[in-house]
Amino acid sequence: MKRILFLLLALCALCAAQEMPLIDRLPLPASGSGWRFDIEPQSYLPDNLFEYINGEAELYNDYHFAGMATAAYIRGDDMNMTYSVDISDMGTPLDAFGLYSRHRSPELEYAAIGEEATVSELNIRFFKGRYFVQINAGSFEEAVREEMLRTANAIAETLPVAPMPRELALLPQENQLPHSLVYYTRGMLGQSLFPAGLMAKFVVASDTVGAFLVLTSSAGESLPAFQGFSASLKERGSLLAESPGRIEVETPYQGRILALHHLHWIVGVMGYKERETAERLAAGLIANLGE
């Protein structure tokens, strides 16, 4: 009986964490610390997000943005001691990771906040479950950075845990450059026919190259997309080799690109020096799909 009661209480706690209003996830200023709200908590939805972040609203909406809660904090009346917090509900862990991945690169500093965080002098970004969090500093003051880190950890503790998206394992982990994986919802490599896709960098035989996977769901979807991509490659580059379901092109800005149509997938390697490197990585990409 006690075991059943414990499980019910744990389930209730989990449900409460999942259903907490987004604006309630914004931490209150620490009592006695001198910090207070500079701008009271506000909420934004997809249709008015541009009022807050006009330059990035389209990117957020590309990742199925559902809502944001934001607030600004200040210590006393010191304008050098300010920071803002944005907590965004992206609907799914995959979309939260995707938006986060568009803001990271391998050379940044990382921290164990949420699933993963990038940390700089002026901002902290992390994701956990279906949430993407961004904290921006108003100055380079060390005390602001320390308060931002405290706030980031406090927020992360309140966010519900969710499994990492299975799609992220579709590109192999072996030889993948850490923090280079990016998830796109559309238009990867500038291709309007491409639906969602993944890109990452790999180190193969001391050469760092790019790899991509287009997440088409059927051959009926992937074949026209591959044909359109092949035509685009030939227009902007020099054809090196072509056979059914396979094309290799030398392009001015992305170097050599090898693309293959495999079952209902489109896989590719780019920026390589030796064809053997591309062939080896492409074979690994296909083997990792397990089909």
mmCIF file of C-alpha atoms in Angstrom:
data_model
loop_
_atom_site.group_PDB
_atom_site.id
_atom_site.type_symbol
_atom_site.label_atom_id
_atom_site.label_comp_id
_atom_site.label_asym_id
_atom_site.label_seq_id
_atom_site.Cartn_x
_atom_site.Cartn_y
_atom_site.Cartn_z
ATOM 1 C CA MET A 1 0.000 0.000 0.000
ATOM 2 C CA LYS A 2 2.805 2.414 0.911
ATOM 3 C CA ARG A 3 4.550 1.606 -2.366
ATOM 4 C CA ILE A 4 1.393 2.408 -4.354
ATOM 5 C CA LEU A 5 0.948 5.673 -2.443
ATOM 6 C CA PHE A 6 4.566 6.633 -3.136
ATOM 7 C CA LEU A 7 4.137 5.947 -6.852
ATOM 8 C CA LEU A 8 0.944 8.006 -6.963
ATOM 9 C CA LEU A 9 2.644 10.935 -5.225
ATOM 10 C CA ALA A 10 5.590 10.733 -7.625
ATOM 11 C CA LEU A 11 3.205 10.681 -10.589
ATOM 12 C CA CYS A 12 1.335 13.709 -9.253
ATOM 13 C CA ALA A 13 4.619 15.588 -8.806
ATOM 14 C CA LEU A 14 5.630 14.756 -12.372
ATOM 15 C CA CYS A 15 2.272 15.913 -13.748
ATOM 16 C CA ALA A 16 2.521 19.149 -11.776
ATOM 17 C CA ALA A 17 5.985 19.808 -13.213
ATOM 18 C CA GLN A 18 4.719 19.156 -16.731
ATOM 19 C CA GLU A 19 1.660 21.409 -16.341
ATOM 20 C CA MET A 20 3.257 24.384 -14.550
ATOM 21 C CA PRO A 21 2.396 27.614 -16.422
ATOM 22 C CA LEU A 22 5.410 28.831 -18.354
ATOM 23 C CA ILE A 23 5.474 32.207 -16.626
ATOM 24 C CA ASP A 24 5.677 30.457 -13.234
ATOM 25 C CA ARG A 25 8.972 28.880 -14.294
ATOM 26 C CA LEU A 26 10.656 32.298 -14.119
ATOM 27 C CA PRO A 27 12.531 32.404 -10.801
ATOM 28 C CA LEU A 28 11.702 35.089 -8.278
ATOM 29 C CA PRO A 29 14.599 37.388 -7.334
ATOM 30 C CA ALA A 30 16.496 35.883 -4.404
ATOM 31 C CA SER A 31 15.285 37.355 -1.119
ATOM 32 C CA GLY A 32 17.775 39.725 0.503
ATOM 33 C CA SER A 33 20.125 39.646 -2.492
ATOM 34 C CA GLY A 34 19.283 43.113 -3.770
ATOM 35 C CA TRP A 35 18.051 41.700 -7.061
ATOM 36 C CA ARG A 36 14.542 42.599 -8.223
ATOM 37 C CA PHE A 37 12.469 42.562 -11.385
ATOM 38 C CA ASP A 38 13.437 45.387 -13.717
ATOM 39 C CA ILE A 39 10.738 44.305 -16.178
ATOM 40 C CA GLU A 40 7.934 42.196 -14.736
ATOM 41 C CA PRO A 41 7.327 38.742 -16.266
ATOM 42 C CA GLN A 42 5.652 38.819 -19.664
ATOM 43 C CA SER A 43 4.410 36.176 -22.091
ATOM 44 C CA TYR A 44 4.608 35.881 -25.874
ATOM 45 C CA LEU A 45 2.966 33.567 -28.393
ATOM 46 C CA PRO A 46 3.865 32.726 -32.012
ATOM 47 C CA ASP A 47 1.788 35.564 -33.453
ATOM 48 C CA ASN A 48 3.374 38.341 -31.369
ATOM 49 C CA LEU A 49 6.893 37.064 -30.669
ATOM 50 C CA PHE A 50 8.251 39.526 -33.255
ATOM 51 C CA GLU A 51 7.364 42.333 -30.840
ATOM 52 C CA TYR A 52 10.076 41.025 -28.514
ATOM 53 C CA ILE A 53 12.698 39.422 -30.779
ATOM 54 C CA ASN A 54 11.904 40.683 -34.247
ATOM 55 C CA GLY A 55 15.170 39.457 -35.749
ATOM 56 C CA GLU A 56 14.800 35.852 -34.554
ATOM 57 C CA ALA A 57 11.041 35.329 -34.354
ATOM 58 C CA GLU A 58 10.978 33.486 -37.688
ATOM 59 C CA LEU A 59 13.713 31.107 -36.526
ATOM 60 C CA TYR A 60 11.809 30.325 -33.312
ATOM 61 C CA ASN A 61 8.600 29.719 -35.260
ATOM 62 C CA ASP A 62 10.461 27.418 -37.667
ATOM 63 C CA TYR A 63 10.981 25.165 -34.636
ATOM 64 C CA HIS A 64 7.270 25.129 -33.746
ATOM 65 C CA PHE A 65 7.567 27.695 -30.961
ATOM 66 C CA ALA A 66 4.567 27.451 -28.613
ATOM 67 C CA GLY A 67 5.183 30.258 -26.120
ATOM 68 C CA MET A 68 7.737 32.261 -24.140
ATOM 69 C CA ALA A 69 7.933 33.735 -20.658
ATOM 70 C CA THR A 70 10.469 36.510 -20.155
ATOM 71 C CA ALA A 71 11.603 38.882 -17.429
ATOM 72 C CA ALA A 72 14.473 41.278 -16.748
ATOM 73 C CA TYR A 73 16.335 41.520 -13.439
ATOM 74 C CA ILE A 74 18.374 44.323 -11.862
ATOM 75 C CA ARG A 75 20.337 44.669 -8.622
ATOM 76 C CA GLY A 76 19.177 47.810 -6.891
ATOM 77 C CA ASP A 77 19.179 50.587 -9.477
ATOM 78 C CA ASP A 78 22.574 49.754 -10.976
ATOM 79 C CA MET A 79 22.151 49.563 -14.761
ATOM 80 C CA ASN A 80 25.430 47.626 -14.991
ATOM 81 C CA MET A 81 23.891 44.850 -12.909
ATOM 82 C CA THR A 82 21.134 43.563 -15.178
ATOM 83 C CA TYR A 83 20.201 40.427 -17.084
ATOM 84 C CA SER A 84 17.157 38.977 -18.830
ATOM 85 C CA VAL A 85 15.671 35.477 -18.931
ATOM 86 C CA ASP A 86 13.689 33.910 -21.787
ATOM 87 C CA ILE A 87 12.084 30.480 -21.297
ATOM 88 C CA SER A 88 10.570 29.063 -24.485
ATOM 89 C CA ASP A 89 8.259 26.083 -24.840
ATOM 90 C CA MET A 90 9.156 24.528 -28.199
ATOM 91 C CA GLY A 91 6.551 21.772 -28.068
ATOM 92 C CA THR A 92 8.949 18.808 -28.366
ATOM 93 C CA PRO A 93 12.468 17.929 -27.161
ATOM 94 C CA LEU A 94 13.585 17.658 -30.803
ATOM 95 C CA ASP A 95 12.529 21.226 -31.579
ATOM 96 C CA ALA A 96 14.071 22.507 -28.334
ATOM 97 C CA PHE A 97 17.360 20.836 -29.256
ATOM 98 C CA GLY A 98 17.067 22.134 -32.813
ATOM 99 C CA LEU A 99 16.757 25.766 -31.772
ATOM 100 C CA TYR A 100 19.556 25.314 -29.243
ATOM 101 C CA SER A 101 21.760 23.672 -31.892
ATOM 102 C CA ARG A 102 21.391 26.702 -34.160
ATOM 103 C CA HIS A 103 23.064 28.810 -31.451
ATOM 104 C CA ARG A 104 26.043 26.571 -30.667
ATOM 105 C CA SER A 105 29.364 25.657 -32.260
ATOM 106 C CA PRO A 106 32.210 23.349 -31.170
ATOM 107 C CA GLU A 107 34.525 26.158 -30.038
ATOM 108 C CA LEU A 108 32.151 27.569 -27.392
ATOM 109 C CA GLU A 109 32.386 26.944 -23.641
ATOM 110 C CA TYR A 110 29.959 24.302 -22.363
ATOM 111 C CA ALA A 111 28.423 23.532 -18.975
ATOM 112 C CA ALA A 112 26.264 20.775 -17.473
ATOM 113 C CA ILE A 113 23.050 22.780 -17.151
ATOM 114 C CA GLY A 114 19.880 21.087 -18.366
ATOM 115 C CA GLU A 115 20.861 18.639 -21.093
ATOM 116 C CA GLU A 116 23.681 20.940 -22.212
ATOM 117 C CA ALA A 117 24.477 24.648 -22.034
ATOM 118 C CA THR A 118 26.692 27.130 -23.828
ATOM 119 C CA VAL A 119 28.198 29.754 -21.540
ATOM 120 C CA SER A 120 29.856 33.034 -22.490
ATOM 121 C CA GLU A 121 30.484 36.370 -20.802
ATOM 122 C CA LEU A 122 27.183 37.717 -22.101
ATOM 123 C CA ASN A 123 24.784 34.782 -22.339
ATOM 124 C CA ILE A 124 23.832 31.286 -21.256
ATOM 125 C CA ARG A 125 21.744 29.037 -23.481
ATOM 126 C CA PHE A 126 20.510 25.551 -22.656
ATOM 127 C CA PHE A 127 17.742 23.087 -23.398
ATOM 128 C CA LYS A 128 15.965 20.475 -21.346
ATOM 129 C CA GLY A 129 12.960 18.477 -22.456
ATOM 130 C CA ARG A 130 10.837 20.671 -24.687
ATOM 131 C CA TYR A 131 12.246 23.918 -23.277
ATOM 132 C CA PHE A 132 14.916 26.267 -24.633
ATOM 133 C CA VAL A 133 16.291 28.852 -22.210
ATOM 134 C CA GLN A 134 18.349 31.941 -22.995
ATOM 135 C CA ILE A 135 19.793 34.299 -20.382
ATOM 136 C CA ASN A 136 21.424 37.526 -21.565
ATOM 137 C CA ALA A 137 23.704 39.787 -19.524
ATOM 138 C CA GLY A 138 23.460 43.563 -19.573
ATOM 139 C CA SER A 139 27.181 43.958 -18.853
ATOM 140 C CA PHE A 140 30.451 42.077 -18.420
ATOM 141 C CA GLU A 141 30.300 42.270 -14.605
ATOM 142 C CA GLU A 142 31.395 39.010 -12.949
ATOM 143 C CA ALA A 143 28.608 39.334 -10.367
ATOM 144 C CA VAL A 144 26.061 39.345 -13.205
ATOM 145 C CA ARG A 145 27.575 36.193 -14.684
ATOM 146 C CA GLU A 146 27.455 34.466 -11.286
ATOM 147 C CA GLU A 147 23.794 35.400 -10.813
ATOM 148 C CA MET A 148 22.994 34.201 -14.335
ATOM 149 C CA LEU A 149 24.581 30.821 -13.583
ATOM 150 C CA ARG A 150 22.611 30.545 -10.347
ATOM 151 C CA THR A 151 19.413 31.415 -12.199
ATOM 152 C CA ALA A 152 20.126 28.968 -15.032
ATOM 153 C CA ASN A 153 20.621 26.095 -12.607
ATOM 154 C CA ALA A 154 17.488 27.049 -10.670
ATOM 155 C CA ILE A 155 15.395 27.022 -13.853
ATOM 156 C CA ALA A 156 16.900 23.738 -15.060
ATOM 157 C CA GLU A 157 15.941 22.037 -11.799
ATOM 158 C CA THR A 158 12.264 22.906 -12.336
ATOM 159 C CA LEU A 159 12.062 21.663 -15.925
ATOM 160 C CA PRO A 160 10.754 18.117 -16.435
ATOM 161 C CA VAL A 161 13.122 15.470 -17.734
ATOM 162 C CA ALA A 162 12.439 13.941 -21.151
ATOM 163 C CA PRO A 163 14.297 11.336 -23.228
ATOM 164 C CA MET A 164 16.723 12.679 -25.800
ATOM 165 C CA PRO A 165 15.140 12.658 -29.279
ATOM 166 C CA ARG A 166 15.834 9.374 -31.079
ATOM 167 C CA GLU A 167 16.408 11.270 -34.341
ATOM 168 C CA LEU A 168 19.701 12.603 -32.974
ATOM 169 C CA ALA A 169 21.143 9.082 -33.088
ATOM 170 C CA LEU A 170 20.534 8.753 -36.841
ATOM 171 C CA LEU A 171 23.955 10.261 -37.511
ATOM 172 C CA PRO A 172 26.678 8.038 -36.015
ATOM 173 C CA GLN A 173 28.449 9.138 -32.848
ATOM 174 C CA GLU A 174 31.770 7.622 -33.895
ATOM 175 C CA ASN A 175 34.187 10.332 -35.089
ATOM 176 C CA GLN A 176 31.471 13.000 -34.783
ATOM 177 C CA LEU A 177 32.935 16.330 -33.678
ATOM 178 C CA PRO A 178 31.399 17.173 -30.276
ATOM 179 C CA HIS A 179 28.772 19.936 -30.289
ATOM 180 C CA SER A 180 28.616 20.054 -34.106
ATOM 181 C CA LEU A 181 25.256 18.301 -34.604
ATOM 182 C CA VAL A 182 22.497 20.622 -35.868
ATOM 183 C CA TYR A 183 18.834 19.821 -36.487
ATOM 184 C CA TYR A 184 16.928 21.763 -39.167
ATOM 185 C CA THR A 185 13.167 21.744 -39.617
ATOM 186 C CA ARG A 186 13.357 22.807 -43.268
ATOM 187 C CA GLY A 187 15.553 24.252 -45.982
ATOM 188 C CA MET A 188 18.807 22.544 -45.010
ATOM 189 C CA LEU A 189 21.608 23.417 -47.460
ATOM 190 C CA GLY A 190 19.277 26.010 -48.967
ATOM 191 C CA GLN A 191 17.004 23.354 -50.483
ATOM 192 C CA SER A 192 13.298 24.222 -50.339
ATOM 193 C CA LEU A 193 12.401 20.604 -51.199
ATOM 194 C CA PHE A 194 14.238 19.305 -48.133
ATOM 195 C CA PRO A 195 12.075 18.704 -45.065
ATOM 196 C CA ALA A 196 13.770 18.279 -41.689
ATOM 197 C CA GLY A 197 17.399 17.195 -41.583
ATOM 198 C CA LEU A 198 20.565 16.737 -39.552
ATOM 199 C CA MET A 199 24.081 18.011 -40.158
ATOM 200 C CA ALA A 200 27.296 17.390 -38.234
ATOM 201 C CA LYS A 201 31.050 17.471 -38.651
ATOM 202 C CA PHE A 202 33.189 14.351 -38.555
ATOM 203 C CA VAL A 203 36.921 13.793 -38.211
ATOM 204 C CA VAL A 204 37.970 11.084 -40.664
ATOM 205 C CA ALA A 205 41.628 10.287 -41.359
ATOM 206 C CA SER A 206 42.676 13.659 -39.846
ATOM 207 C CA ASP A 207 40.270 15.456 -42.198
ATOM 208 C CA THR A 208 37.257 17.366 -40.796
ATOM 209 C CA VAL A 209 34.278 17.051 -43.133
ATOM 210 C CA GLY A 210 30.546 17.682 -43.017
ATOM 211 C CA ALA A 211 27.804 15.074 -43.243
ATOM 212 C CA PHE A 212 24.061 15.440 -43.649
ATOM 213 C CA LEU A 213 20.914 13.348 -43.521
ATOM 214 C CA VAL A 214 17.566 14.486 -44.924
ATOM 215 C CA LEU A 215 14.694 13.114 -42.840
ATOM 216 C CA THR A 216 12.342 12.194 -45.650
ATOM 217 C CA SER A 217 9.715 9.655 -44.625
ATOM 218 C CA SER A 218 9.142 7.804 -47.917
ATOM 219 C CA ALA A 219 10.766 7.169 -51.285
ATOM 220 C CA GLY A 220 7.934 9.162 -52.830
ATOM 221 C CA GLU A 221 9.130 12.174 -50.859
ATOM 222 C CA SER A 222 12.875 11.572 -50.984
ATOM 223 C CA LEU A 223 13.314 10.841 -54.703
ATOM 224 C CA PRO A 224 11.962 14.197 -55.992
ATOM 225 C CA ALA A 225 13.974 15.973 -53.288
ATOM 226 C CA PHE A 226 17.136 14.138 -54.356
ATOM 227 C CA GLN A 227 16.509 14.895 -58.024
ATOM 228 C CA GLY A 228 15.978 18.579 -57.258
ATOM 229 C CA PHE A 229 19.130 18.660 -55.123
ATOM 230 C CA SER A 230 21.131 16.982 -57.904
ATOM 231 C CA ALA A 231 19.922 19.550 -60.435
ATOM 232 C CA SER A 232 20.836 22.377 -58.064
ATOM 233 C CA LEU A 233 24.324 20.946 -57.491
ATOM 234 C CA LYS A 234 24.992 20.688 -61.223
ATOM 235 C CA GLU A 235 23.872 24.288 -61.730
ATOM 236 C CA ARG A 236 26.273 25.706 -59.160
ATOM 237 C CA GLY A 237 29.199 23.304 -59.440
ATOM 238 C CA SER A 238 31.230 21.015 -61.662
ATOM 239 C CA LEU A 239 29.922 17.474 -62.056
ATOM 240 C CA LEU A 240 32.520 14.870 -61.055
ATOM 241 C CA ALA A 241 30.435 11.694 -61.251
ATOM 242 C CA GLU A 242 26.784 10.689 -61.514
ATOM 243 C CA SER A 243 24.858 7.430 -61.524
ATOM 244 C CA PRO A 244 21.327 6.464 -60.430
ATOM 245 C CA GLY A 245 20.851 7.568 -56.821
ATOM 246 C CA ARG A 246 24.323 9.057 -56.580
ATOM 247 C CA ILE A 247 26.045 12.328 -57.513
ATOM 248 C CA GLU A 248 29.408 13.962 -56.803
ATOM 249 C CA VAL A 249 30.003 17.645 -57.519
ATOM 250 C CA GLU A 250 32.743 20.211 -56.879
ATOM 251 C CA THR A 251 31.153 23.454 -55.619
ATOM 252 C CA PRO A 252 32.748 26.897 -55.162
ATOM 253 C CA TYR A 253 31.894 27.379 -51.479
ATOM 254 C CA GLN A 254 31.227 23.946 -49.960
ATOM 255 C CA GLY A 255 33.933 22.019 -51.786
ATOM 256 C CA ARG A 256 33.197 18.497 -52.934
ATOM 257 C CA ILE A 257 29.753 17.082 -52.197
ATOM 258 C CA LEU A 258 28.822 13.413 -52.456
ATOM 259 C CA ALA A 259 25.071 12.761 -52.151
ATOM 260 C CA LEU A 260 23.240 9.443 -52.235
ATOM 261 C CA HIS A 261 19.590 8.409 -52.354
ATOM 262 C CA HIS A 262 19.238 5.352 -50.101
ATOM 263 C CA LEU A 263 15.774 3.818 -49.598
ATOM 264 C CA HIS A 264 13.764 6.795 -48.282
ATOM 265 C CA TRP A 265 16.817 8.735 -47.090
ATOM 266 C CA ILE A 266 19.148 11.291 -48.639
ATOM 267 C CA VAL A 267 22.643 11.149 -47.157
ATOM 268 C CA GLY A 268 25.711 13.127 -48.065
ATOM 269 C CA VAL A 269 29.258 14.188 -47.286
ATOM 270 C CA MET A 270 30.806 17.548 -48.125
ATOM 271 C CA GLY A 271 34.021 19.504 -47.803
ATOM 272 C CA TYR A 272 36.312 16.487 -48.160
ATOM 273 C CA LYS A 273 39.669 16.313 -49.928
ATOM 274 C CA GLU A 274 39.842 12.644 -50.829
ATOM 275 C CA ARG A 275 36.998 10.639 -52.358
ATOM 276 C CA GLU A 276 37.971 7.669 -50.192
ATOM 277 C CA THR A 277 37.178 9.774 -47.106
ATOM 278 C CA ALA A 278 33.716 10.589 -48.452
ATOM 279 C CA GLU A 279 33.007 6.979 -49.429
ATOM 280 C CA ARG A 280 34.048 5.730 -46.011
ATOM 281 C CA LEU A 281 31.906 8.219 -44.125
ATOM 282 C CA ALA A 282 28.906 7.754 -46.438
ATOM 283 C CA ALA A 283 29.064 3.996 -45.870
ATOM 284 C CA GLY A 284 29.075 4.620 -42.124
ATOM 285 C CA LEU A 285 26.067 6.931 -42.385
ATOM 286 C CA ILE A 286 24.070 4.312 -44.276
ATOM 287 C CA ALA A 287 25.116 1.495 -41.941
ATOM 288 C CA ASN A 288 24.038 3.564 -38.926
ATOM 289 C CA LEU A 289 20.509 3.865 -40.334
ATOM 290 C CA GLY A 290 20.191 0.103 -39.939
ATOM 291 C CA GLU A 291 17.932 -0.423 -42.925
#
